[in-house]
Amino acid sequence: MAGSRRKSPGITPEILLRAYSIGLFPMAESADDPEIFWVEPDLRGVLPLDEFHVSKSLAKAIRRKPFDIRFNHDFDAVIAACAAETGDRPSTWINQTIRTLYSTLHRIGHAHSVEAWDGDELVGGLYGVSLGSAFFGESMFSRRTDASKICLVHLVERLRAKGFTLLDTQFTTEHLKTFGAIDVPKDEYTHMLAAAMASPHLEF
C-alpha cells in the first residue's frame, strides 16, 4: 500500500471528519485488531461523476429492477455485512471501533448507505461518508448477482442529483475501473478535495 500510514491512538467522530477533509482515512489491520491507523495513498482512487460508465449488460439488469433500492434504511446492517468474513474474503479491515465510529457519523448525517433488498433480506449494499460536496466510498458487499453494482449506480445518480463533485473510492480495483475509476496523484487529489471542502455540506 503506497503512501503514508500512521497509527491513531484515539479517535472521535469529529477527528474522523477532520481527517477526511485533509485526505486521510482510517483502517485496521484486521477485524480483531482494536487499533486504527491513518492512510494517505500516493495514488487516490476517484470515480469521476461525469464519466461514470455502465455496461449494457448492467443497464439491462437494472431495467429489470431485481431489487428494492433503499437509502439509509439499515446502515448498521450494511456495515456489519461489509465487515463479515466470507469465502472469498477471509479477513476484513473493518473492526468494532470503525463500526462504532461510522454508526455515529450516520446518526449525525455524515455517513450513508445504499442498500439492495430482496423482500425482507438485505442482499447488497455500500456505505460511505459525505462532507462538503464529496462522498468517500468505504466498502460494499453483495449476496446476489449485481447487487453492489446496482447500488453503486444508484449512488452515482443520487450524487449527481444532489450536486456532489467528488466521489472518492480510496483505491482503484479492476471492478471499479470498469465504471471509469481512475488513479489520481496526491497533489492533484489535494486540489480536488480542497474544492469539494470549500462547498457547503450537501444533503445526501
Coordinates of C-alpha atoms in Angstrom, one line a residue:
M1 CA 0.0 0.0 0.0
A2 CA 1.9 3.0 -1.3
G3 CA 1.6 6.2 0.7
S4 CA 1.9 7.4 4.3
R5 CA 0.4 5.5 7.2
R6 CA 0.3 6.5 10.9
K7 CA -1.2 5.0 14.0
S8 CA -4.1 6.7 15.7
P9 CA -4.2 6.1 19.5
G10 CA -7.6 7.8 19.9
I11 CA -10.3 8.9 17.5
T12 CA -13.6 10.7 17.7
P13 CA -16.2 11.4 15.0
E14 CA -15.0 15.0 14.9
I15 CA -11.4 13.9 14.4
L16 CA -12.6 11.4 11.7
L17 CA -14.3 14.1 9.7
R18 CA -11.3 16.4 10.0
A19 CA -9.1 13.6 8.7
Y20 CA -11.4 13.1 5.6
S21 CA -11.2 16.9 4.9
I22 CA -7.4 16.7 4.6
G23 CA -7.2 13.4 2.7
L24 CA -6.8 10.8 5.4
F25 CA -9.0 7.8 6.1
P26 CA -8.8 5.0 8.8
M27 CA -8.2 1.3 8.5
A28 CA -7.5 -1.6 10.9
E29 CA -5.1 -4.5 10.3
S30 CA -8.0 -6.9 10.9
A31 CA -11.5 -7.1 12.4
D32 CA -9.9 -8.4 15.6
D33 CA -7.3 -5.7 16.0
P34 CA -8.7 -2.7 18.0
E35 CA -6.1 -0.3 16.7
I36 CA -6.7 2.1 13.8
F37 CA -4.2 3.7 11.5
W38 CA -4.5 6.6 9.1
V39 CA -3.9 6.0 5.4
E40 CA -2.9 8.6 2.7
P41 CA -2.3 6.9 -0.6
D42 CA 0.2 8.3 -3.1
L43 CA -2.4 7.5 -5.8
R44 CA -6.0 8.1 -4.9
G45 CA -8.9 6.3 -6.4
V46 CA -11.5 8.6 -7.8
L47 CA -14.7 7.9 -9.8
P48 CA -15.4 10.9 -12.0
L49 CA -19.1 11.5 -11.8
D50 CA -19.4 12.9 -15.3
E51 CA -17.5 10.0 -16.8
F52 CA -19.3 7.2 -14.9
H53 CA -19.8 4.2 -17.2
V54 CA -22.5 1.5 -17.0
S55 CA -22.1 -1.6 -19.2
K56 CA -25.0 -2.6 -21.5
S57 CA -25.5 -5.8 -19.5
L58 CA -25.7 -4.0 -16.2
A59 CA -28.1 -1.4 -17.6
K60 CA -30.3 -4.3 -18.8
A61 CA -30.2 -5.8 -15.4
I62 CA -31.1 -2.5 -13.7
R63 CA -34.1 -2.1 -16.0
R64 CA -35.4 -5.4 -14.7
K65 CA -35.5 -3.9 -11.2
P66 CA -34.4 -7.0 -9.4
F67 CA -34.0 -5.3 -6.0
D68 CA -35.7 -2.7 -3.9
I69 CA -33.1 0.1 -3.5
R70 CA -33.2 2.0 -0.3
F71 CA -31.1 4.7 1.2
N72 CA -30.1 4.8 4.9
H73 CA -32.7 2.2 5.7
D74 CA -30.4 0.0 7.8
F75 CA -27.0 1.5 7.9
D76 CA -25.7 -0.8 10.8
A77 CA -26.7 -3.9 8.8
V78 CA -24.7 -2.7 5.8
I79 CA -21.5 -2.0 7.7
A80 CA -21.9 -5.3 9.5
A81 CA -22.2 -7.1 6.2
C82 CA -19.2 -5.3 4.8
A83 CA -17.2 -6.4 7.9
A84 CA -18.3 -10.0 7.7
E85 CA -15.9 -12.7 6.6
T86 CA -16.8 -14.6 3.5
G87 CA -15.3 -17.4 1.5
D88 CA -13.5 -15.1 -0.9
R89 CA -12.8 -12.5 1.8
P90 CA -11.5 -14.4 4.9
S91 CA -10.4 -11.2 6.6
T92 CA -11.5 -7.6 6.8
W93 CA -10.1 -4.2 7.8
I94 CA -13.4 -3.1 9.5
N95 CA -13.1 -3.6 13.3
Q96 CA -15.5 -2.8 16.0
T97 CA -14.0 0.7 16.6
I98 CA -14.6 1.6 12.9
R99 CA -18.2 0.2 13.0
T100 CA -19.0 2.3 16.1
L101 CA -17.5 5.5 14.7
Y102 CA -19.3 5.2 11.4
S103 CA -22.6 4.4 13.1
T104 CA -22.2 7.7 15.0
L105 CA -21.4 9.5 11.8
H106 CA -24.5 8.1 10.3
R107 CA -26.6 9.4 13.2
I108 CA -25.2 12.9 12.8
G109 CA -25.8 12.9 9.0
H110 CA -22.3 12.3 7.6
A111 CA -22.4 8.5 6.8
H112 CA -24.8 6.9 4.4
S113 CA -25.8 3.6 3.0
V114 CA -27.3 2.4 -0.3
E115 CA -29.0 -0.9 0.0
A116 CA -30.4 -3.6 -2.2
W117 CA -33.2 -5.6 -0.7
D118 CA -35.0 -8.7 -1.9
G119 CA -38.2 -8.7 0.1
D120 CA -37.1 -8.6 3.8
E121 CA -33.5 -9.7 3.0
L122 CA -30.6 -7.3 2.6
V123 CA -28.6 -8.7 -0.3
G124 CA -26.2 -6.0 -1.2
G125 CA -25.1 -2.5 -0.3
L126 CA -22.4 0.1 0.2
Y127 CA -21.6 2.8 2.7
G128 CA -19.5 6.0 2.8
V129 CA -19.0 9.4 4.3
S130 CA -20.3 12.7 2.9
L131 CA -18.6 16.0 3.7
G132 CA -18.8 19.3 1.7
S133 CA -19.6 18.2 -1.9
A134 CA -17.5 15.0 -1.6
F135 CA -18.6 11.4 -0.9
F136 CA -16.0 9.0 0.3
G137 CA -16.9 5.4 -0.5
E138 CA -15.8 3.0 2.2
S139 CA -16.9 -0.6 1.4
M140 CA -19.5 -2.6 -0.4
F141 CA -20.8 -6.2 -0.3
S142 CA -23.0 -8.4 -2.5
R143 CA -25.0 -11.6 -1.8
R144 CA -26.8 -11.6 -5.2
T145 CA -25.5 -11.1 -8.7
D146 CA -25.0 -7.4 -9.5
A147 CA -26.4 -6.2 -6.1
S148 CA -23.5 -4.0 -5.1
K149 CA -23.0 -2.8 -8.7
I150 CA -26.6 -1.7 -8.9
C151 CA -26.2 0.1 -5.6
L152 CA -23.2 2.0 -7.0
V153 CA -25.2 3.1 -10.0
H154 CA -27.9 4.4 -7.7
L155 CA -25.3 6.2 -5.5
V156 CA -23.8 8.0 -8.5
E157 CA -27.3 9.0 -9.7
R158 CA -28.1 10.4 -6.3
L159 CA -24.7 12.3 -6.0
R160 CA -25.2 13.9 -9.4
A161 CA -28.8 14.9 -8.5
K162 CA -27.6 16.5 -5.2
G163 CA -24.7 18.4 -6.7
F164 CA -21.8 16.4 -5.4
T165 CA -18.5 17.0 -7.2
L166 CA -16.1 14.2 -5.9
L167 CA -16.6 10.5 -5.5
D168 CA -13.5 9.2 -3.7
T169 CA -13.0 5.4 -3.9
Q170 CA -9.7 5.4 -1.9
F171 CA -8.1 2.9 -4.2
T172 CA -8.9 1.6 -7.7
T173 CA -9.7 -2.0 -8.4
E174 CA -10.3 -3.7 -11.7
H175 CA -14.0 -3.9 -10.7
L176 CA -14.2 -0.1 -10.2
K177 CA -12.2 0.7 -13.3
T178 CA -15.0 -0.9 -15.4
F179 CA -17.1 2.0 -14.1
G180 CA -14.5 4.6 -15.0
A181 CA -12.5 4.9 -11.8
I182 CA -9.0 6.4 -12.2
D183 CA -5.9 6.8 -10.1
V184 CA -5.2 10.5 -9.2
P185 CA -1.7 11.6 -7.9
K186 CA -1.7 13.0 -4.4
D187 CA -1.1 16.6 -5.4
E188 CA -3.9 16.6 -7.9
Y189 CA -6.3 14.9 -5.4
T190 CA -5.5 17.6 -2.8
H191 CA -6.8 20.3 -5.2
M192 CA -9.9 18.3 -6.0
L193 CA -10.5 17.7 -2.3
A194 CA -10.0 21.4 -1.3
A195 CA -12.6 22.4 -3.9
A196 CA -15.1 19.9 -2.5
M197 CA -14.4 21.1 1.1
A198 CA -15.0 24.7 0.1
S199 CA -18.6 23.8 -0.7
P200 CA -21.3 23.9 1.9
H201 CA -22.1 20.4 3.3
L202 CA -24.6 18.9 0.9
E203 CA -27.6 16.9 1.9
F204 CA -27.4 13.3 0.8

